[in-house]
């Protein structure tokens, strides 16, 4: 193994970028080629089916069986032209990633042969034998039937030889077993709640869309080096590894020239993404060495989230073609930045108005302020829940670890919007909110500067930052399904908008003018949030933690405890009122989250224990033997003063021995702690016990990393940080 480490490193270092076969034509020519989008619908469906299908997508009108058959026939024709042989319902269970079970299109033709078939029934519903997906007890295994149901709002697409149909995954009793079902409910809830408010400003509005623009951070590691690290392979992160002398301190990777092998990977990924209709836009080096980012143009949230899942799948497979493995873990390497997935989130109407951006006139600005303030109120009320929505065993390594995000949800507004809100508290309720400069110099007027979107200040330490026309929820983990966060924020905002509208109706009933009524409802809300959820300072500072606690914001750092927030009375009320989750779904999902938390920590703990005993201690003992031989040799040649001659060896032997005994003791203690945790019946209690085990892994790591510093480099069995992070 030892000599092979240097061979692996050399092999990895000398790899060249693989030549790419680029498609002919521009991205705009092949964009969406592998998606059954509206252009294909026009081409492959008759006029009646097309109309029915569009009504189904745009207005939620269900398809009858005959039309579903016609739509399926159109899809089949298109798919066969692309060499498709299989079909799958593609869904997002409560595990990491997506699930698919491929069925070949063949069926007997009753003449002794087979034909390709695909009908409306197989398009609309499937019954995967999905008893092994996490369900938190909703689907007892004896009736292990969940079913998948087509989501017509997300277009079917082709991956390799398979037609993929985006679906929800639910139990036979109707409970959600996936991420998509509650997301779709929450997006509907926020649209329904926002609609009557939008109609005050523009009666033509019929629908409110949620938009999501995710920014996916990731690491790339050479696959040969990866394969030599059991911890990376099994847990997605390094459980040990001494910091490299150089890491990100020179800021020379960020936005630097993209290494050629990586650039080839990115190009192939972009072509594949564009063919799947994913509007991939941005690629760049991130802060940490071998860390990169990819971002598309934002889109409707349900589709954007599907596309994020599709991109993650593409990245996994395309990276391997280029000799890399992509790491989505939030903290693959200690001591350098981890990876997140910023969720840029906004609301807009079907008439093209962005609800979280300043308007064209005073009424437009009032609408903007109405939504802006209500979003902040929702974030304040459910700050603990929002944090819970991004909490996981893996994201725990970023949360509160002096890097984005802090384990406290607060909102950054920037100077301009903070001033606007403060001003609104002072002026009479009928004061118009103008765009600066339009009405000359102002005294007493409330103004928003022009070109505001491009000029918002930035605060990288804030988990929920306003950036001119959207909020950027930065706490989402790089491996997470965005739906967890988007469902929660959408449902919370829906609840707040419902309450706001009720209060507004009361004011209007008393005969007030609509502008005044709106401001009269908004003012007490502004007063209650401006000094609580709004915070523009350094989110990483210790003072902020104390100040946040004083303000009543949630400062919990233990993930299992955060998860509990989902079943507290305020959350249950909010989720049931908006129709997003039932109580039993909330309870079941908590069980699943605690279970997954335990399993992830358990796997890490096992891998760490085994690597300590099977990889690190043996290497340390090999080196100790070399040193002891040296000492013995010195003693023979210099019997008098061997202690001076072999001082380094003697000292190092002692240090190695100390580390080895410390390690052995700590691994034993950790194993005992696991045994105690494993017999706990209650999922929450078990997860809390595993939380302590997760903490103990930091302490086990110390002697491991010390040994790496001491042991002869030639004898060290694992690729080191400097090799994993600087070869690409
Ligand atoms: P950064 O936040 O790193 O400065 P950008 O300004 O390029 O990056 O924007 C990040 C993401 O925000 C992009 O994916 C972009 O499409 C998305 N975005 C821009 N405007 C909106 C919006 N109104 N709603 C949702 N996402 C948006
Ligand atoms: Mg960003």
XYZ file of C-alpha atoms and ligand atoms in Angstrom:
756
model
C 0.000 0.000 0.000
C 2.793 2.419 0.920
C 4.772 2.498 -2.277
C 1.492 2.542 -4.104
C 0.566 5.873 -2.513
C 3.352 7.646 -4.359
C 2.422 5.751 -7.516
C -1.177 6.863 -7.131
C -0.107 10.442 -6.607
C 2.098 10.388 -9.691
C -0.615 8.773 -11.737
C -3.157 11.350 -10.616
C -0.799 14.238 -11.188
C 0.104 13.277 -14.741
C -3.448 12.693 -15.960
C -4.427 14.881 -18.880
C -7.778 16.381 -19.707
C -9.755 14.015 -21.906
C -10.565 15.329 -25.369
C -14.255 16.120 -25.782
C -16.575 15.587 -28.638
C -18.588 18.780 -28.588
C -22.009 18.748 -30.245
C -22.323 20.659 -33.475
C -24.232 23.881 -33.126
C -24.629 26.369 -30.344
C -26.155 25.675 -26.918
C -29.275 27.476 -28.124
C -29.535 24.865 -30.902
C -29.389 21.767 -28.692
C -30.873 23.259 -25.496
C -33.723 21.045 -24.287
C -33.171 18.358 -26.968
C -33.711 15.612 -24.408
C -36.781 17.128 -22.764
C -40.384 16.656 -23.819
C -41.031 20.385 -23.624
C -43.652 22.572 -25.230
C -41.985 22.484 -28.650
C -42.087 18.673 -28.626
C -45.680 18.701 -27.404
C -46.674 20.751 -30.431
C -44.858 18.355 -32.694
C -45.934 15.032 -31.181
C -49.497 15.655 -29.920
C -52.752 16.252 -31.771
C -54.496 19.574 -31.124
C -56.998 18.269 -28.550
C -54.467 16.326 -26.496
C -52.099 19.277 -26.638
C -54.745 21.616 -25.264
C -55.756 19.180 -22.527
C -52.119 18.626 -21.586
C -51.401 22.365 -21.410
C -54.512 22.843 -19.241
C -53.244 20.111 -17.000
C -49.803 21.716 -16.657
C -50.904 25.324 -16.345
C -54.217 25.017 -14.519
C -54.014 21.679 -12.753
C -56.943 20.138 -14.666
C -56.515 16.333 -14.533
C -56.084 14.398 -17.780
C -58.708 11.808 -18.668
C -57.475 8.341 -19.520
C -57.896 8.738 -23.267
C -55.842 11.931 -23.354
C -53.211 10.400 -21.086
C -52.894 7.562 -23.612
C -52.485 10.068 -26.424
C -49.853 12.018 -24.488
C -48.012 8.798 -23.672
C -48.125 7.794 -27.347
C -46.583 11.134 -28.330
C -43.872 10.759 -25.716
C -43.183 7.196 -26.860
C -42.769 8.248 -30.473
C -40.346 10.987 -29.474
C -38.445 8.700 -27.098
C -38.056 5.885 -29.657
C -36.550 8.355 -32.086
C -33.862 8.945 -29.452
C -33.110 5.245 -29.015
C -34.967 4.910 -25.724
C -35.615 1.335 -24.598
C -36.659 1.845 -20.979
C -38.906 4.005 -18.884
C -38.770 4.958 -15.223
C -40.700 6.970 -12.713
C -38.074 9.270 -11.271
C -38.638 10.376 -7.694
C -37.005 11.890 -4.655
C -37.372 9.692 -1.572
C -36.165 10.857 1.834
C -32.668 9.565 1.162
C -29.866 11.494 -0.501
C -30.454 11.676 -4.225
C -33.103 10.321 -6.540
C -34.602 6.900 -7.172
C -35.486 5.127 -10.366
C -36.582 1.622 -11.320
C -36.267 1.012 -15.033
C -38.778 -1.042 -16.977
C -38.135 -2.037 -20.525
C -40.768 -0.831 -22.971
C -41.285 -4.314 -24.416
C -44.468 -6.308 -24.101
C -45.813 -9.408 -25.866
C -47.537 -8.603 -29.115
C -49.735 -11.751 -28.912
C -48.247 -12.927 -32.201
C -45.236 -14.595 -30.650
C -43.024 -11.500 -30.598
C -42.689 -8.312 -28.617
C -43.419 -4.645 -29.290
C -42.566 -1.409 -27.550
C -45.493 -0.173 -25.474
C -46.083 2.822 -23.266
C -49.575 3.980 -22.318
C -51.301 6.571 -20.147
C -51.527 4.202 -17.210
C -47.769 3.661 -17.031
C -47.253 7.383 -17.476
C -49.554 8.369 -14.632
C -48.875 5.843 -11.929
C -46.429 3.138 -10.936
C -45.989 0.939 -7.966
C -42.330 0.450 -7.252
C -41.789 -2.225 -4.619
C -40.383 0.497 -2.488
C -40.544 -1.037 0.939
C -36.937 -0.179 1.668
C -37.233 3.587 1.470
C -37.329 5.512 4.729
C -40.929 6.150 5.755
C -40.857 6.759 9.506
C -43.425 4.054 10.133
C -46.070 5.457 7.791
C -46.011 2.450 5.558
C -45.782 -0.647 7.696
C -43.675 -3.114 5.749
C -46.445 -5.695 5.401
C -48.298 -3.322 3.119
C -45.143 -1.998 1.620
C -46.849 -0.309 -1.246
C -46.116 3.262 -1.947
C -46.886 4.560 -5.382
C -45.392 7.132 -7.671
C -47.611 9.582 -9.533
C -46.642 11.717 -12.494
C -45.901 15.408 -11.927
C -46.981 16.889 -15.270
C -45.516 20.295 -14.340
C -41.974 18.950 -14.654
C -41.260 17.709 -18.182
C -40.196 14.127 -18.832
C -36.630 13.758 -20.022
C -34.270 11.219 -21.520
C -31.206 9.980 -19.731
C -29.125 7.525 -21.766
C -31.617 4.866 -22.931
C -34.310 5.732 -20.420
C -37.367 7.946 -20.480
C -37.572 9.552 -17.028
C -40.920 10.713 -15.678
C -40.703 13.077 -12.685
C -43.119 11.814 -10.035
C -44.220 12.261 -6.456
C -43.928 9.284 -4.129
C -46.752 8.729 -1.638
C -48.169 5.976 0.531
C -51.479 4.328 -0.266
C -53.028 6.294 2.559
C -51.864 9.484 0.853
C -48.938 10.533 3.038
C -45.901 12.018 1.359
C -42.855 9.763 1.330
C -40.680 12.140 -0.645
C -39.502 15.741 -1.052
C -41.587 16.694 -4.059
C -45.071 16.171 -2.624
C -44.780 18.687 0.237
C -42.850 21.085 -2.000
C -45.689 21.184 -4.487
C -48.222 21.666 -1.686
C -46.179 24.498 -0.186
C -45.756 26.225 -3.547
C -49.515 26.055 -4.020
C -50.115 27.322 -0.478
C -47.925 30.377 -0.972
C -49.454 31.075 -4.379
C -52.994 30.829 -2.956
C -52.131 33.026 0.019
C -50.344 35.648 -2.067
C -52.970 35.834 -4.813
C -55.672 37.902 -3.044
C -52.994 40.344 -1.896
C -51.542 40.683 -5.405
C -55.032 41.293 -6.774
C -55.328 44.417 -4.631
C -52.516 45.811 -6.740
C -53.339 44.168 -10.059
C -56.684 42.393 -10.575
C -55.253 40.566 -13.610
C -52.970 38.331 -11.552
C -54.018 34.668 -11.582
C -51.085 32.834 -10.109
C -48.024 33.501 -7.998
C -44.845 31.591 -8.773
C -42.006 30.767 -6.438
C -38.596 31.016 -8.043
C -35.466 29.183 -7.055
C -31.923 29.833 -8.203
C -29.564 27.374 -6.544
C -25.787 27.702 -6.506
C -24.184 24.277 -6.180
C -20.778 24.091 -4.528
C -18.726 20.896 -4.741
C -15.246 19.448 -4.537
C -13.521 17.304 -7.121
C -11.002 14.698 -6.047
C -8.942 12.473 -8.311
C -10.633 9.071 -8.359
C -7.446 7.083 -7.729
C -6.658 9.068 -4.609
C -10.289 8.890 -3.536
C -10.269 5.116 -3.838
C -7.343 4.963 -1.423
C -9.345 6.779 1.283
C -11.965 4.482 2.859
C -13.384 7.443 4.770
C -14.090 9.445 1.593
C -15.505 6.404 -0.153
C -17.838 5.396 2.630
C -18.764 8.661 4.327
C -18.063 11.310 1.683
C -15.651 13.166 3.937
C -12.177 12.762 5.353
C -12.422 11.657 8.975
C -8.740 12.362 9.459
C -6.003 14.277 7.720
C -3.537 16.854 8.903
C -3.995 20.302 7.391
C -1.848 21.015 4.366
C 0.787 23.724 4.908
C -0.903 25.691 2.214
C -4.634 25.614 1.873
C -6.889 28.555 1.102
C -5.025 31.300 2.960
C -3.666 32.957 -0.203
C -7.136 33.139 -1.791
C -5.465 32.090 -5.014
C -7.986 29.447 -5.992
C -11.124 31.595 -5.778
C -12.153 32.691 -9.284
C -8.753 31.475 -10.512
C -8.113 29.847 -13.876
C -10.051 26.583 -14.011
C -7.655 23.577 -14.224
C -7.836 21.911 -17.653
C -9.118 18.516 -16.478
C -11.797 20.272 -14.464
C -12.674 22.558 -17.366
C -13.210 19.502 -19.580
C -15.502 18.010 -16.960
C -17.443 21.265 -16.686
C -17.860 21.579 -20.440
C -19.213 18.070 -20.796
C -21.500 18.668 -17.831
C -22.829 21.873 -19.328
C -23.580 20.276 -22.679
C -25.411 17.411 -20.949
C -27.277 19.890 -18.732
C -28.243 22.125 -21.621
C -29.583 19.160 -23.577
C -31.741 18.414 -20.548
C -33.063 21.968 -20.600
C -31.137 23.023 -17.496
C -30.061 26.658 -17.991
C -26.544 26.233 -16.537
C -24.977 29.656 -16.537
C -22.081 30.109 -14.141
C -18.963 28.051 -13.400
C -16.033 29.076 -11.268
C -13.413 28.038 -8.760
C -14.595 28.441 -5.176
C -12.643 29.519 -2.082
C -11.128 26.187 -1.045
C -8.618 24.326 -3.227
C -10.366 21.886 -5.601
C -13.708 23.451 -4.730
C -15.963 24.711 -7.530
C -19.412 26.131 -8.112
C -22.097 25.771 -10.736
C -25.253 27.900 -10.994
C -28.090 28.009 -13.502
C -30.469 30.828 -14.360
C -33.219 30.699 -11.749
C -36.576 29.168 -12.569
C -39.902 27.987 -11.178
C -39.026 26.314 -7.878
C -40.366 22.788 -8.458
C -38.654 22.481 -11.827
C -35.489 24.188 -10.590
C -35.290 21.703 -7.763
C -35.735 18.742 -10.111
C -32.993 20.214 -12.233
C -30.697 20.470 -9.249
C -31.218 16.764 -8.592
C -30.621 16.010 -12.278
C -27.419 18.052 -12.248
C -26.126 16.273 -9.165
C -26.721 12.933 -10.895
C -24.996 14.163 -14.048
C -22.068 15.437 -12.028
C -21.588 12.063 -10.370
C -21.428 10.201 -13.668
C -19.577 12.760 -15.772
C -16.942 13.329 -13.085
C -16.042 9.636 -13.253
C -15.513 9.863 -17.004
C -12.907 12.521 -16.271
C -11.205 10.527 -13.543
C -12.720 12.533 -10.709
C -15.148 11.870 -7.937
C -17.414 14.742 -7.021
C -17.934 15.408 -3.320
C -21.248 16.926 -2.287
C -20.540 16.526 1.413
C -20.831 19.820 3.291
C -17.431 19.422 4.940
C -15.161 16.962 3.186
C -11.989 18.533 4.569
C -11.282 19.993 7.993
C -9.722 23.430 8.177
C -10.932 24.772 4.840
C -14.330 25.948 3.649
C -17.132 23.487 3.288
C -19.762 23.461 0.543
C -23.226 24.917 0.599
C -26.029 25.391 -1.839
C -27.280 28.962 -1.708
C -31.006 29.008 -2.402
C -31.939 32.270 -4.105
C -35.651 32.478 -3.558
C -38.291 34.923 -4.751
C -41.949 35.295 -5.648
C -43.439 36.634 -8.866
C -46.820 36.912 -10.542
C -47.972 35.396 -13.821
C -48.184 38.995 -15.059
C -44.433 39.356 -14.686
C -44.158 41.354 -11.461
C -41.326 40.423 -9.113
C -42.839 40.673 -5.653
C -39.559 41.014 -3.795
C -38.173 43.808 -5.946
C -39.002 47.502 -5.859
C -41.875 48.456 -8.152
C -42.227 51.059 -10.860
C -44.317 53.453 -8.790
C -45.545 54.073 -5.270
C -48.164 51.306 -5.469
C -45.587 48.873 -6.826
C -43.299 49.779 -3.958
C -46.083 49.298 -1.443
C -46.649 45.815 -2.861
C -42.926 45.111 -2.611
C -42.795 46.316 1.012
C -45.874 44.236 1.841
C -44.241 41.025 0.651
C -40.810 41.967 1.944
C -42.075 42.604 5.478
C -44.288 39.537 5.542
C -41.406 37.308 4.465
C -39.293 38.717 7.286
C -42.107 38.195 9.772
C -42.416 34.558 8.669
C -38.664 34.082 8.980
C -38.712 35.580 12.458
C -41.625 33.493 13.677
C -40.158 30.287 12.272
C -36.432 30.991 12.550
C -35.833 27.773 14.494
C -37.831 25.793 11.958
C -35.951 27.251 9.007
C -32.730 26.203 10.623
C -34.226 22.768 11.235
C -35.116 22.581 7.535
C -31.429 22.620 6.593
C -30.136 20.637 9.571
C -28.488 17.293 8.899
C -25.619 15.212 10.201
C -23.456 16.426 7.340
C -24.477 20.102 7.321
C -23.828 20.157 11.096
C -20.149 20.494 10.207
C -20.778 23.891 8.645
C -23.446 25.151 11.037
C -21.937 27.247 13.743
C -18.414 26.358 12.703
C -17.267 29.920 12.041
C -18.136 29.702 8.402
C -21.361 30.132 6.526
C -23.857 29.700 7.964
C -23.965 30.524 11.648
C -26.355 28.288 13.585
C -28.730 31.233 14.037
C -31.189 32.316 11.378
C -31.282 36.088 10.998
C -31.989 38.281 7.993
C -29.679 40.772 6.359
C -31.497 43.697 4.726
C -28.666 46.060 3.880
C -28.501 49.722 4.810
C -31.070 50.987 2.297
C -33.885 48.652 3.214
C -33.210 48.997 6.933
C -33.516 52.769 6.542
C -36.679 52.427 4.470
C -38.305 50.266 7.143
C -37.278 52.627 9.951
C -38.585 55.579 8.016
C -41.909 53.857 7.394
C -42.379 53.629 11.154
C -42.038 57.397 11.473
C -44.128 58.750 8.605
C -47.939 58.819 8.328
C -49.426 55.678 6.789
C -50.427 57.420 3.565
C -46.866 58.490 2.690
C -46.016 57.159 -0.785
C -42.874 55.063 -1.156
C -41.072 56.567 -4.123
C -38.097 55.623 -6.251
C -35.403 58.148 -5.303
C -34.912 61.130 -7.555
C -38.287 60.872 -9.233
C -39.919 63.541 -7.140
C -36.914 65.770 -6.488
C -35.081 65.953 -3.184
C -37.199 64.576 -0.418
C -37.843 65.518 3.145
C -40.123 63.151 4.982
C -40.595 60.977 1.903
C -39.781 57.295 1.876
C -37.465 56.512 -1.005
C -35.811 53.489 -2.560
C -32.807 54.287 -4.737
C -32.928 53.511 -8.429
C -30.634 50.714 -9.686
C -31.207 49.209 -6.309
C -30.811 45.567 -7.358
C -27.255 46.045 -8.549
C -26.247 48.107 -5.553
C -27.337 46.049 -2.582
C -24.589 45.578 -0.024
C -23.385 42.083 0.694
C -22.936 40.342 3.991
C -21.452 36.891 3.587
C -22.065 35.967 7.211
C -25.847 36.188 6.991
C -27.828 32.994 6.433
C -30.815 34.834 4.923
C -29.765 37.862 2.939
C -31.816 40.223 0.830
C -30.052 40.800 -2.484
C -32.211 43.332 -4.271
C -34.931 41.189 -5.839
C -34.764 37.986 -3.820
C -33.649 36.463 -0.568
C -30.629 34.229 -0.553
C -30.983 31.374 1.941
C -27.361 30.420 2.342
C -27.611 27.803 5.038
C -28.739 24.977 2.740
C -26.212 22.148 2.580
C -24.486 21.212 -0.671
C -25.781 17.640 -0.503
C -29.314 18.618 0.482
C -32.460 18.452 -1.580
C -33.442 22.148 -1.835
C -37.070 21.146 -1.325
C -36.556 20.808 2.430
C -35.728 24.499 2.716
C -38.078 25.797 0.021
C -41.062 23.865 1.392
C -40.502 25.342 4.832
C -39.978 28.943 3.769
C -42.946 28.780 1.382
C -45.288 27.306 3.981
C -44.167 29.813 6.628
C -44.676 32.724 4.230
C -48.074 31.342 3.193
C -49.196 31.270 6.828
C -47.981 34.810 7.376
C -49.736 36.098 4.239
C -53.003 34.453 5.335
C -52.749 36.190 8.716
C -51.809 39.465 7.080
C -54.810 39.337 4.744
C -57.172 38.674 7.654
C -55.793 41.680 9.527
C -55.982 43.789 6.384
C -59.609 42.842 5.754
C -60.456 44.043 9.260
C -58.812 47.407 8.596
C -60.556 47.707 5.255
C -63.898 46.890 6.852
C -63.463 49.952 9.045
C -63.537 52.032 5.866
C -59.850 52.863 5.531
C -58.239 53.584 2.213
C -56.294 50.535 1.007
C -52.808 52.105 1.205
C -53.419 53.310 4.723
C -54.926 49.999 5.767
C -51.907 48.104 4.436
C -49.433 50.376 6.222
C -51.456 50.237 9.420
C -51.162 46.457 9.408
C -47.516 46.498 8.345
C -46.265 49.039 10.888
C -46.619 46.919 14.028
C -45.069 44.000 12.109
C -42.105 46.162 11.095
C -41.703 47.362 14.663
C -41.651 43.768 15.894
C -39.026 42.506 13.445
C -36.618 45.360 12.840
C -34.644 44.764 16.026
C -35.126 41.014 16.244
C -34.704 39.025 13.020
C -32.933 41.827 11.152
C -29.214 41.831 11.754
C -26.536 43.360 9.558
C -23.472 42.676 11.710
C -20.992 39.810 11.802
C -23.004 36.597 12.056
C -19.941 34.604 13.102
C -19.104 36.612 16.211
C -19.559 35.364 19.748
C -21.325 38.637 20.676
C -23.963 37.878 18.060
C -24.665 34.502 19.613
C -25.317 36.159 22.959
C -27.289 39.006 21.390
C -29.391 36.591 19.307
C -30.254 34.579 22.402
C -31.273 37.797 24.143
C -33.497 38.652 21.164
C -35.197 35.287 21.515
C -33.796 33.761 18.336
C -32.992 30.080 18.354
C -29.309 29.383 19.052
C -29.485 25.587 19.285
C -26.518 23.855 17.673
C -27.464 20.185 18.143
C -29.061 18.802 14.993
C -31.363 16.202 16.646
C -32.750 18.947 18.868
C -33.265 21.248 15.866
C -35.225 18.516 14.085
C -37.668 18.428 16.996
C -38.837 21.926 16.017
C -40.855 20.348 13.201
C -43.278 18.850 15.692
C -43.638 21.779 18.088
C -47.139 23.327 18.269
C -46.361 26.448 16.194
C -44.871 24.377 13.380
C -47.681 21.823 13.401
C -50.252 24.607 13.292
C -48.475 26.331 10.431
C -47.987 23.183 8.352
C -51.517 21.868 8.887
C -53.138 25.250 8.297
C -51.336 25.582 4.972
C -52.043 21.945 4.077
C -48.372 21.139 3.576
C -47.897 18.362 6.140
C -50.284 16.480 8.389
C -49.282 15.795 11.966
C -48.568 12.142 11.155
C -46.369 13.155 8.230
C -44.422 15.549 10.450
C -43.921 12.902 13.090
C -42.929 10.289 10.535
C -40.453 12.611 8.862
C -38.847 13.446 12.169
C -38.388 9.741 12.819
C -36.741 9.412 9.420
C -34.442 12.368 10.041
C -33.340 11.116 13.435
C -32.795 7.659 12.008
C -30.714 8.961 9.107
C -28.743 11.145 11.517
C -27.920 8.129 13.702
C -26.962 5.963 10.760
C -24.667 8.567 9.241
C -22.842 9.124 12.507
C -22.742 5.392 13.163
C -21.135 4.738 9.786
C -18.572 7.482 10.357
C -17.793 6.157 13.806
C -17.286 2.628 12.504
C -15.083 3.756 9.635
C -13.041 5.942 11.934
C -12.541 3.148 14.460
C -11.508 0.668 11.791
C -9.189 3.072 10.046
C -7.547 3.933 13.348
C -6.974 0.266 14.127
C -6.264 -1.108 10.640
C -4.523 1.741 8.876
C -3.092 4.303 11.236
C -1.918 2.349 14.282
C -0.136 -0.260 12.102
C 1.657 2.526 10.194
C 2.605 4.167 13.486
C 3.918 0.867 14.832
C 5.950 0.257 11.671
C 7.632 3.595 12.154
C 8.059 2.956 15.860
C 9.874 -0.267 14.969
C 12.225 1.632 12.671
C 12.929 4.083 15.476
C 13.461 1.342 18.051
C 15.891 -0.398 15.708
C 17.737 2.904 15.407
C 17.855 3.320 19.138
C 19.160 -0.220 19.559
C 21.800 0.454 16.881
C 22.824 3.676 18.566
C 23.116 1.896 21.852
C 25.465 -0.675 20.312
C 27.710 1.926 18.715
C 27.454 4.608 21.405
C 26.743 2.684 24.623
C 27.618 5.749 26.744
C 25.724 8.563 25.107
C 23.134 6.816 22.922
C 20.434 8.847 24.723
C 21.863 11.974 23.135
C 22.602 10.391 19.777
C 19.119 8.862 19.543
C 17.318 11.666 21.375
C 14.905 12.346 18.478
C 14.065 8.666 18.082
C 13.501 8.182 21.800
C 11.316 11.258 22.051
C 9.311 10.285 18.958
C 8.811 6.712 20.143
C 7.359 8.082 23.338
C 5.054 10.475 21.501
C 3.897 7.774 19.106
C 3.204 5.430 21.976
C 1.197 8.100 23.763
C -0.870 8.803 20.668
C -1.464 5.120 20.036
C -2.673 4.468 23.576
C -4.832 7.582 23.510
C -6.309 6.444 20.225
C -6.974 2.940 21.425
C -8.694 4.231 24.554
C -10.826 6.760 22.686
C -11.920 4.263 20.041
C -12.892 1.829 22.793
C -14.898 4.491 24.615
C -16.617 5.477 21.399
C -17.505 1.859 20.644
C -18.987 1.502 24.134
C -20.970 4.715 23.634
C -22.361 3.277 20.414
C -23.417 0.104 22.162
C -25.283 2.166 24.747
C -26.891 4.326 22.052
C -27.948 1.375 19.924
C -30.234 -0.102 22.556
C -32.212 3.146 22.907
C -35.686 2.689 21.488
C -36.728 6.310 21.157
C -35.486 7.795 17.872
C -34.912 11.256 19.329
C -33.059 9.952 22.393
C -30.908 7.760 20.180
C -30.099 10.666 17.883
C -29.096 12.789 20.874
C -26.801 9.977 22.020
C -25.333 9.826 18.530
C -24.853 13.573 18.617
C -22.404 13.060 21.486
C -20.685 10.328 19.505
C -20.345 12.718 16.562
C -18.673 15.195 18.912
C -16.288 12.514 20.166
C -15.031 11.932 16.613
C -13.343 15.351 16.756
C -11.385 14.235 19.762
C -10.414 10.894 18.182
C -9.158 12.801 15.201
C -6.534 14.689 17.219
C -4.115 11.803 17.889
C -4.673 10.557 14.320
C -3.606 13.868 12.854
C -0.699 14.128 15.268
C 0.530 10.748 14.088
C 0.338 11.911 10.485
C 2.744 14.709 11.384
C 5.192 12.325 13.047
C 5.192 9.161 10.980
C 7.570 8.762 8.034
C 5.797 10.067 4.940
C 6.777 6.896 3.038
C 4.950 4.727 5.558
C 1.756 6.770 5.625
C -0.992 4.707 4.019
C -3.520 7.414 3.090
C -3.333 10.158 0.472
C -2.755 13.374 2.381
C -4.657 16.647 2.221
C -1.970 18.243 0.071
C -2.450 15.458 -2.467
C -6.229 15.309 -2.370
C -6.623 19.068 -2.601
C -3.986 20.167 -5.051
C -4.182 17.592 -7.809
C -6.749 18.255 -10.507
P -23.951 35.535 -6.222
O -25.048 35.419 -5.204
O -22.904 34.476 -6.027
O -23.399 36.899 -6.352
P -25.567 35.819 -8.682
O -25.846 37.240 -8.423
O -25.033 35.452 -10.019
O -24.572 35.135 -7.627
O -26.934 35.039 -8.486
C -27.011 33.804 -7.931
C -28.243 33.059 -8.348
O -29.413 33.834 -8.067
C -28.329 32.705 -9.830
O -28.612 31.334 -9.925
C -29.508 33.525 -10.312
O -30.193 32.905 -11.360
C -30.357 33.606 -9.075
N -31.363 34.668 -9.094
C -31.260 35.901 -9.614
N -32.419 36.582 -9.479
C -33.289 35.753 -8.848
C -34.651 35.839 -8.416
N -35.371 36.933 -8.589
N -35.193 34.773 -7.805
C -34.495 33.652 -7.608
N -33.233 33.506 -7.991
C -32.618 34.521 -8.594
Mg -24.915 33.674 -3.941
